[in-house]
Amino acid sequence: MNGNCRGPEHISRRALLKGALATTAGVAVANWGGLFSSQTIAAEAQKRGKRCILLWMNGGASQIDTFDMKPGRPTGGPFREIKTKVPGYHMCEYLPRMAVIADRLGIIRSMRTQSPDHPEGIYQMHTCYKQSERMPHPELGAMIAKYLGQADADLPSFVRMGPTGNTGSGYLGPRHEPFSIDRNGKLPSFTSPYLLPAREERRNELLLAMEAEAKQASAADVYESHRVAKERAWRLLRAKSLFDTTKEWPSHEPLYGASEFGRGCFLARKLVEAGVPFVEVGQDNYDSHADNFVCHKANMQVLDPAWSGLLIDLERTGQLEDTLVVWMGEVGRTPTINNRAGRDHFIKGWTVVLAGGGIKGGVVYGSTDADGSDVAENPVSEGDLFATIYTTLGINPRVKHFVGTRPVWATPEGSQPVKELLA
Amino acid sequence: MNFEKATLLWSMPWDADWVSAVSFIGGKHVAAGNNRGEILLWELPDAPETAPAEAAQAPSDADKGEKPLHSAPPPARQFVGHSNVINRLVSAEDRWLISASNDHTIRYWDLNAPADASAKVILNARAIDEAARSKSSGRKAPPPLAAEIRTQPAAKIIEGQEWIVGLALTHDQSALIAGDDAGTVTIYDRAAGTEKKRWQIKGWAYAVALAPDQKQAVASERFPLVFDSDKHVGLKLWDATTGTMQHDLSKDFKDMKIGAAAYSPDGKVLAIGRGGEADGNNGKVFLIDPATGKKQREFTPGHLNGLTDLCFHPDGQHLLSSGRDTVVRVWNLADGKLVKELGKPRGGQFKDWIHAISLSPDGSRLATADMAGFVHVWEFGS
Amino acid sequence: MRTPALLPAPVSKLSPLLAGRAFFIACIAQSLVATVALAGNPGAESPQSLRQLIDTQVRAGWDRENLKGEAQADDATFLRRVYLDLVGTIPTHDEARQFLEDKDAGKRATLVERLLADSRFAQQQATLWDLLLFSRNPPNSEATRKRDGFRQWLTAKFSANVPVDRWVRELLLAEEDGSELFYVQFQNKPEDLTEAFSRIFLGTQLQCARCHDHPNADLEQKDFYGMAGFFVRLVTLPQATEGTGDKQTKRYRIGEKATGEVLFAGNMKELKPGNKGEPVKPKFLGGDPLDEPPPPKDFKEPEVKTGTKSLPKPAFSRKEKLAEWTTAATNPFFARAVVNRTWSQFMGRGIVHPVDNLGAGNQPTLPALLDALAQEFVAHQFDLKWLIREIVNSQTYQLGSSGTARDALPKHFERARIRPLSAEEIMAALQVACGHDPAEKGSDSATPEYFVRYFGTPMNGHGDFQGSLSEHLFLNNSSNVRAFLRRKNGNLADTVLNSQEPWEQRVDRMFLSVLTRLPTGSEREKFVTYLQRDPGPGADPDAVIEEALWVLVNLSEFRFNH
């Protein structure tokens, strides 16, 4: 898919019928209309085709050691602060390149969330809902794939690599399931078919015909999931050259840093450029219950060039305004340092950072108290965060679906987008 | 030396932060550093007072056999200047203390220099602060342990670029070797403080040591990512005169973060220790033949969750190691047997660390840095 | 001997917290009170056999939920399903044809008996339990990844139909050769062992209670550490290594010290240096503290060094006490955990779901049925084969699975479940389907490892099936899979190509071999057309057969057990 073709004429008829255009659903809802000065801005967002990249800090990055420093406090630790492009705001010395572009960032320091353990935390930070048996919530990428994706594109609408969430597409169904590729961005093995294209096409047609008949007999989601995955594997093979970054990587390595994660960020940029609306890149591993400081120092030395490289590269290619980059993990980390020189899980006041995609840069929203033991001002819930993300992407945060006869919304009632971050 | 008969003489309290480094200076002085960059100096009394019955200064849950014999002397001096974690302390000529810190500097402190300024230090400030904060639990704040001390600045400062984590002296104290997180290993003339040689290693330097003849150095490497394929650990022997690698021992110690290293006084044995957090009882000491790089022996049991420090005993026959399990072990070099274990594990699932150890020049006393906020001094029988 | 039980109060009416507590207590109480009327001796003429009770209870459940159950599955569906569930593979073409043509009204029950007696039944159960006990990536993998000795030990138990309480007891005593590997996974890690043990044998997830008191359940950190106390004295003692290189097997023995305690220092987040940590005495979960005599006054614990090969048996063995308590008929968790898990093997979900979380807040869909299954299992001396026989012969198990419903694991068992085949099953099914000798480890280097890698864990974090890119690329392009489909002496492709039968019958053979059913009229037509099309000049006539077989093994119908 050519990166330039994002106009409405390429949106499939089926998507139109399903009301996939966020504007159609969104503007009709009263509590959403107030945010936009004009109804057409949302329409513009859809037309421009916004995209989202999620940088997932697997294990939960420590806010006190990155964006919410507490110098001189007993909980402060050995990292020191440096000045940033935002006057009066300081960051960790080991994110120097990010400090230089801090005026592109929307930093939320007052996340106050509900799930302190890994599985529940990963679930909730990917869906904004608490994990429960009864309701299969879709993850962020599935929702974005549905509303900003093109159903018949060769490339999948939801790609992920490295350690990421694994919640799935939930009630949105198998069509919006994630596509996982190797952590270093490479496609898995076996990407060369052994049949000639003509023969393979004939063979695949027979399969499709058989499956169409089977679908009449059984509507189970799992079959659909299997079928969809197979069809998309075929389509992906047609576009597989995009995933091969061997030729371009050497010239981008100085910018992104010579690391697996850096290379993944570069691939993410290429994918969104080619029209993939959501890419998740995971970085391992921030779960430093022991030896927190050496762990974070090494992680930051990988993160700093990769993340700043991504933002700079997006800006340079004119894509930053349309590409939202979200930086978060499943939990924050405790101010208290335990007897393993580590920090444990912490959900009472931590940091998520947004950039691009229409987010106002240079904004530091919310704060924690002197030791970082709780939010001092402007707590932000998972729902509020997701409402902010959806709103800036032009998706109605209260878009409704049905599971059986039960209605379910993309964010819980009462979720408020952070207005200070929306341009 | 009778290691079996070891007595805990003093437990000097100092809980401002983790006590992270310790060194004897001569036989009468002990210096210790903490995570805040503070360094205190104690003078060990010749005629010590026996400890009072309530043992107010012992570790809060007094373990049997861990009550110090004597009352802790107050600190005499503070060495002021560092602003971040003290990683290592070494001493020379019974007079110089040399420190390596996360504030990117190595500093020299002169025991003979005047300590002109004075200050007051509360040795249990953290305990008081915590009791005040959890008033609801009904815990009473302990009475403050105050000390009037003299302070002095550093005699010399060597500026570096990154956290200086590894620091060691040669046996004759004439050369100093340092390693930092920029991956630089540097050898200094200790007395002059001038650089003699430097070279780069892969990743960050962790433990460094220089052989007595100054011809060989050991440096362990790390880039401690977790799971990511760019993570790195290594262990190499270097020609210290040219800065070229002699032996790469990384394969023999695969996946191990080597946190401590030292050459025996005669240079024939190199001891290394596996640092943390090493799963289970795997914080082991390994003995290597420095000429060939071959592993000769390993000491078991390893420290639970990792080894923190090790040092050779001046008698040339024993080696001591400390770990994240609150104990110090004395080993017989010839047969690898455990001779004595000092201290008892303290803590829940994870124990407190003895962060560092130091022997007095005659090897009769041992000082340990206890992360719970103490400097302990043990004496071995004769 | 039947152990009576009380049906728990309608717990759904209580608040979640109370319900959790009530349920917890009910688990303990159930071993002590009055009974549900059930058959006394197995096999005797009975007022209601277990299979009938299952059907009655399940139907009552449908009525309560206003659901209508699916019709019975047809013979072909049942045949394939029961083969996969009992012996981990599909029937051969001849076995399928014979069953479908058999006119005997009792043929399904007869088939079940035959499969239960098949040696592959024991292997299938052993594979399932092995995967449960070790998972795909066991800890201490250097010692535990290759575990033929353990698998042999476990398979022998199932082959002899050793009662579950007996072999679990032997596993927990770890004295028989091969059995010790379970504990070896958790060398020096009694806390990790506690988590695994309670999840597997007590159906209780304790891991949250490791770091903090559980907010909803009745589980506190003290409960966790009380259980860990049973494991803290176990020591893994490496024995002599045998063989060299790839064939090298390390042997181990589990020793038990006479002293040693777990230290507990409170909520993980509040741990500070200087906290000593209090020793916690062992306490049975939901029960009493262990009654333990103190060691003799001048007792000296023998030292464990490298090279220590064995330890003297302690005067008082916590390991023995734990093994006894776990497998006792009166244990409130064990029988329920085992029957719930076995139920889920065949029905898709446990009566309590997730299957290892029988604790607080997790209500059973059919509480009376779960109680009855547990009681009867105990009454039948933990005879797993008997239990499986009853489940598989119930009408509930034999329901159809197709229809308009979308979820694969119906909560009220109103349809049969649809589950993906495991990697082992896919490989076995491919071998049988394409007429390859199952004794062959795999042709053209199609090792089981490849299948595990590409088909191993196709679930999302919620436990639902999620089709992955890798498995489709593997199926589409790998020579390993192709090796099954291409013509080779005696295999299916070869048979079809050599046959002189009309194409319609050859297509029937293909469908019966791969999908265990005959094609519909329209399917047959499509395939015959495909196979008869002129391959073109210079093209390989074998190719169309290979392609047609490829289509069959790539259908979603093949991928799942339905």
mmCIF file of N, CA and C in Angstrom, chain C residues 69-112:
data_model
loop_
_atom_site.group_PDB
_atom_site.id
_atom_site.type_symbol
_atom_site.label_atom_id
_atom_site.label_comp_id
_atom_site.label_asym_id
_atom_site.label_seq_id
_atom_site.Cartn_x
_atom_site.Cartn_y
_atom_site.Cartn_z
ATOM 1 N N GLY C 69 -29.917 -27.145 24.379
ATOM 2 C CA GLY C 69 -28.708 -27.877 24.040
ATOM 3 C C GLY C 69 -28.679 -28.245 22.566
ATOM 4 N N GLU C 70 -27.488 -28.410 22.059
ATOM 5 C CA GLU C 70 -27.292 -28.817 20.671
ATOM 6 C C GLU C 70 -27.700 -30.287 20.527
ATOM 7 N N ALA C 71 -27.994 -30.685 19.310
ATOM 8 C CA ALA C 71 -28.295 -32.110 19.067
ATOM 9 C C ALA C 71 -27.008 -32.932 19.195
ATOM 10 N N GLN C 72 -27.160 -34.240 19.283
ATOM 11 C CA GLN C 72 -25.992 -35.124 19.373
ATOM 12 C C GLN C 72 -25.126 -35.001 18.124
ATOM 13 N N ALA C 73 -23.838 -35.139 18.297
ATOM 14 C CA ALA C 73 -22.924 -35.100 17.159
ATOM 15 C C ALA C 73 -23.110 -36.352 16.309
ATOM 16 N N ASP C 74 -22.875 -36.194 15.005
ATOM 17 C CA ASP C 74 -22.991 -37.380 14.163
ATOM 18 C C ASP C 74 -21.804 -38.308 14.386
ATOM 19 N N ASP C 75 -21.870 -39.502 13.837
ATOM 20 C CA ASP C 75 -20.842 -40.520 14.092
ATOM 21 C C ASP C 75 -19.443 -40.043 13.709
ATOM 22 N N ALA C 76 -19.342 -39.372 12.544
ATOM 23 C CA ALA C 76 -18.010 -38.958 12.089
ATOM 24 C C ALA C 76 -17.387 -37.964 13.068
ATOM 25 N N THR C 77 -18.200 -37.008 13.499
ATOM 26 C CA THR C 77 -17.692 -36.007 14.451
ATOM 27 C C THR C 77 -17.277 -36.676 15.753
ATOM 28 N N PHE C 78 -18.152 -37.557 16.258
ATOM 29 C CA PHE C 78 -17.837 -38.248 17.518
ATOM 30 C C PHE C 78 -16.550 -39.066 17.375
ATOM 31 N N LEU C 79 -16.453 -39.769 16.283
ATOM 32 C CA LEU C 79 -15.299 -40.647 16.074
ATOM 33 C C LEU C 79 -13.991 -39.861 16.179
ATOM 34 N N ARG C 80 -13.916 -38.792 15.422
ATOM 35 C CA ARG C 80 -12.677 -38.005 15.410
ATOM 36 C C ARG C 80 -12.404 -37.396 16.773
ATOM 37 N N ARG C 81 -13.459 -36.852 17.364
ATOM 38 C CA ARG C 81 -13.295 -36.192 18.662
ATOM 39 C C ARG C 81 -12.773 -37.155 19.722
ATOM 40 N N VAL C 82 -13.378 -38.324 19.791
ATOM 41 C CA VAL C 82 -13.016 -39.234 20.873
ATOM 42 C C VAL C 82 -11.624 -39.839 20.649
ATOM 43 N N TYR C 83 -11.254 -40.016 19.393
ATOM 44 C CA TYR C 83 -9.891 -40.482 19.108
ATOM 45 C C TYR C 83 -8.872 -39.458 19.598
ATOM 46 N N LEU C 84 -9.107 -38.200 19.215
ATOM 47 C CA LEU C 84 -8.145 -37.161 19.619
ATOM 48 C C LEU C 84 -8.089 -37.043 21.132
ATOM 49 N N ASP C 85 -9.258 -37.076 21.764
ATOM 50 C CA ASP C 85 -9.267 -36.882 23.208
ATOM 51 C C ASP C 85 -8.650 -38.054 23.962
ATOM 52 N N LEU C 86 -8.868 -39.267 23.472
ATOM 53 C CA LEU C 86 -8.389 -40.421 24.220
ATOM 54 C C LEU C 86 -6.994 -40.886 23.808
ATOM 55 N N VAL C 87 -6.683 -40.821 22.517
ATOM 56 C CA VAL C 87 -5.366 -41.332 22.120
ATOM 57 C C VAL C 87 -4.513 -40.300 21.391
ATOM 58 N N GLY C 88 -4.979 -39.063 21.323
ATOM 59 C CA GLY C 88 -4.128 -37.999 20.824
ATOM 60 C C GLY C 88 -3.855 -38.023 19.333
ATOM 61 N N THR C 89 -4.677 -38.739 18.570
ATOM 62 C CA THR C 89 -4.499 -38.721 17.117
ATOM 63 C C THR C 89 -5.835 -39.058 16.458
ATOM 64 N N ILE C 90 -5.869 -39.010 15.147
ATOM 65 C CA ILE C 90 -7.115 -39.326 14.446
ATOM 66 C C ILE C 90 -7.101 -40.792 13.997
ATOM 67 N N PRO C 91 -8.281 -41.336 13.694
ATOM 68 C CA PRO C 91 -8.309 -42.729 13.222
ATOM 69 C C PRO C 91 -7.755 -42.839 11.799
ATOM 70 N N THR C 92 -7.256 -44.004 11.448
ATOM 71 C CA THR C 92 -6.819 -44.229 10.069
ATOM 72 C C THR C 92 -8.044 -44.317 9.183
ATOM 73 N N HIS C 93 -7.797 -44.285 7.901
ATOM 74 C CA HIS C 93 -8.891 -44.384 6.936
ATOM 75 C C HIS C 93 -9.716 -45.643 7.190
ATOM 76 N N ASP C 94 -9.041 -46.774 7.366
ATOM 77 C CA ASP C 94 -9.753 -48.050 7.540
ATOM 78 C C ASP C 94 -10.528 -48.073 8.845
ATOM 79 N N GLU C 95 -9.915 -47.566 9.919
ATOM 80 C CA GLU C 95 -10.626 -47.537 11.200
ATOM 81 C C GLU C 95 -11.876 -46.664 11.078
ATOM 82 N N ALA C 96 -11.749 -45.544 10.371
ATOM 83 C CA ALA C 96 -12.889 -44.637 10.217
ATOM 84 C C ALA C 96 -14.000 -45.302 9.426
ATOM 85 N N ARG C 97 -13.617 -45.897 8.304
ATOM 86 C CA ARG C 97 -14.648 -46.523 7.463
ATOM 87 C C ARG C 97 -15.375 -47.603 8.245
ATOM 88 N N GLN C 98 -14.606 -48.403 8.984
ATOM 89 C CA GLN C 98 -15.228 -49.501 9.715
ATOM 90 C C GLN C 98 -16.238 -48.978 10.728
ATOM 91 N N PHE C 99 -15.868 -47.920 11.453
ATOM 92 C CA PHE C 99 -16.762 -47.397 12.481
ATOM 93 C C PHE C 99 -18.024 -46.829 11.853
ATOM 94 N N LEU C 100 -17.833 -46.045 10.769
ATOM 95 C CA LEU C 100 -18.990 -45.388 10.158
ATOM 96 C C LEU C 100 -19.966 -46.399 9.569
ATOM 97 N N GLU C 101 -19.425 -47.553 9.109
ATOM 98 C CA GLU C 101 -20.305 -48.542 8.486
ATOM 99 C C GLU C 101 -20.908 -49.521 9.486
ATOM 100 N N ASP C 102 -20.385 -49.497 10.704
ATOM 101 C CA ASP C 102 -20.864 -50.419 11.746
ATOM 102 C C ASP C 102 -22.315 -50.094 12.115
ATOM 103 N N LYS C 103 -23.165 -51.152 12.144
ATOM 104 C CA LYS C 103 -24.572 -50.895 12.427
ATOM 105 C C LYS C 103 -24.933 -51.080 13.895
ATOM 106 N N ASP C 104 -23.996 -51.539 14.709
ATOM 107 C CA ASP C 104 -24.278 -51.824 16.124
ATOM 108 C C ASP C 104 -24.678 -50.544 16.876
ATOM 109 N N ALA C 105 -25.797 -50.636 17.626
ATOM 110 C CA ALA C 105 -26.287 -49.461 18.355
ATOM 111 C C ALA C 105 -25.330 -49.042 19.456
ATOM 112 N N GLY C 106 -24.582 -49.989 20.007
ATOM 113 C CA GLY C 106 -23.679 -49.666 21.116
ATOM 114 C C GLY C 106 -22.246 -49.409 20.659
ATOM 115 N N LYS C 107 -22.085 -49.060 19.367
ATOM 116 C CA LYS C 107 -20.719 -48.990 18.853
ATOM 117 C C LYS C 107 -19.896 -47.882 19.492
ATOM 118 N N ARG C 108 -20.562 -46.793 19.911
ATOM 119 C CA ARG C 108 -19.790 -45.713 20.511
ATOM 120 C C ARG C 108 -19.153 -46.165 21.822
ATOM 121 N N ALA C 109 -19.959 -46.826 22.661
ATOM 122 C CA ALA C 109 -19.430 -47.304 23.946
ATOM 123 C C ALA C 109 -18.322 -48.326 23.730
ATOM 124 N N THR C 110 -18.506 -49.191 22.722
ATOM 125 C CA THR C 110 -17.487 -50.194 22.409
ATOM 126 C C THR C 110 -16.187 -49.515 21.992
ATOM 127 N N LEU C 111 -16.312 -48.490 21.157
ATOM 128 C CA LEU C 111 -15.124 -47.749 20.708
ATOM 129 C C LEU C 111 -14.394 -47.148 21.888
ATOM 130 N N VAL C 112 -15.157 -46.564 22.807
ATOM 131 C CA VAL C 112 -14.541 -45.942 23.984
ATOM 132 C C VAL C 112 -13.718 -46.980 24.747
#
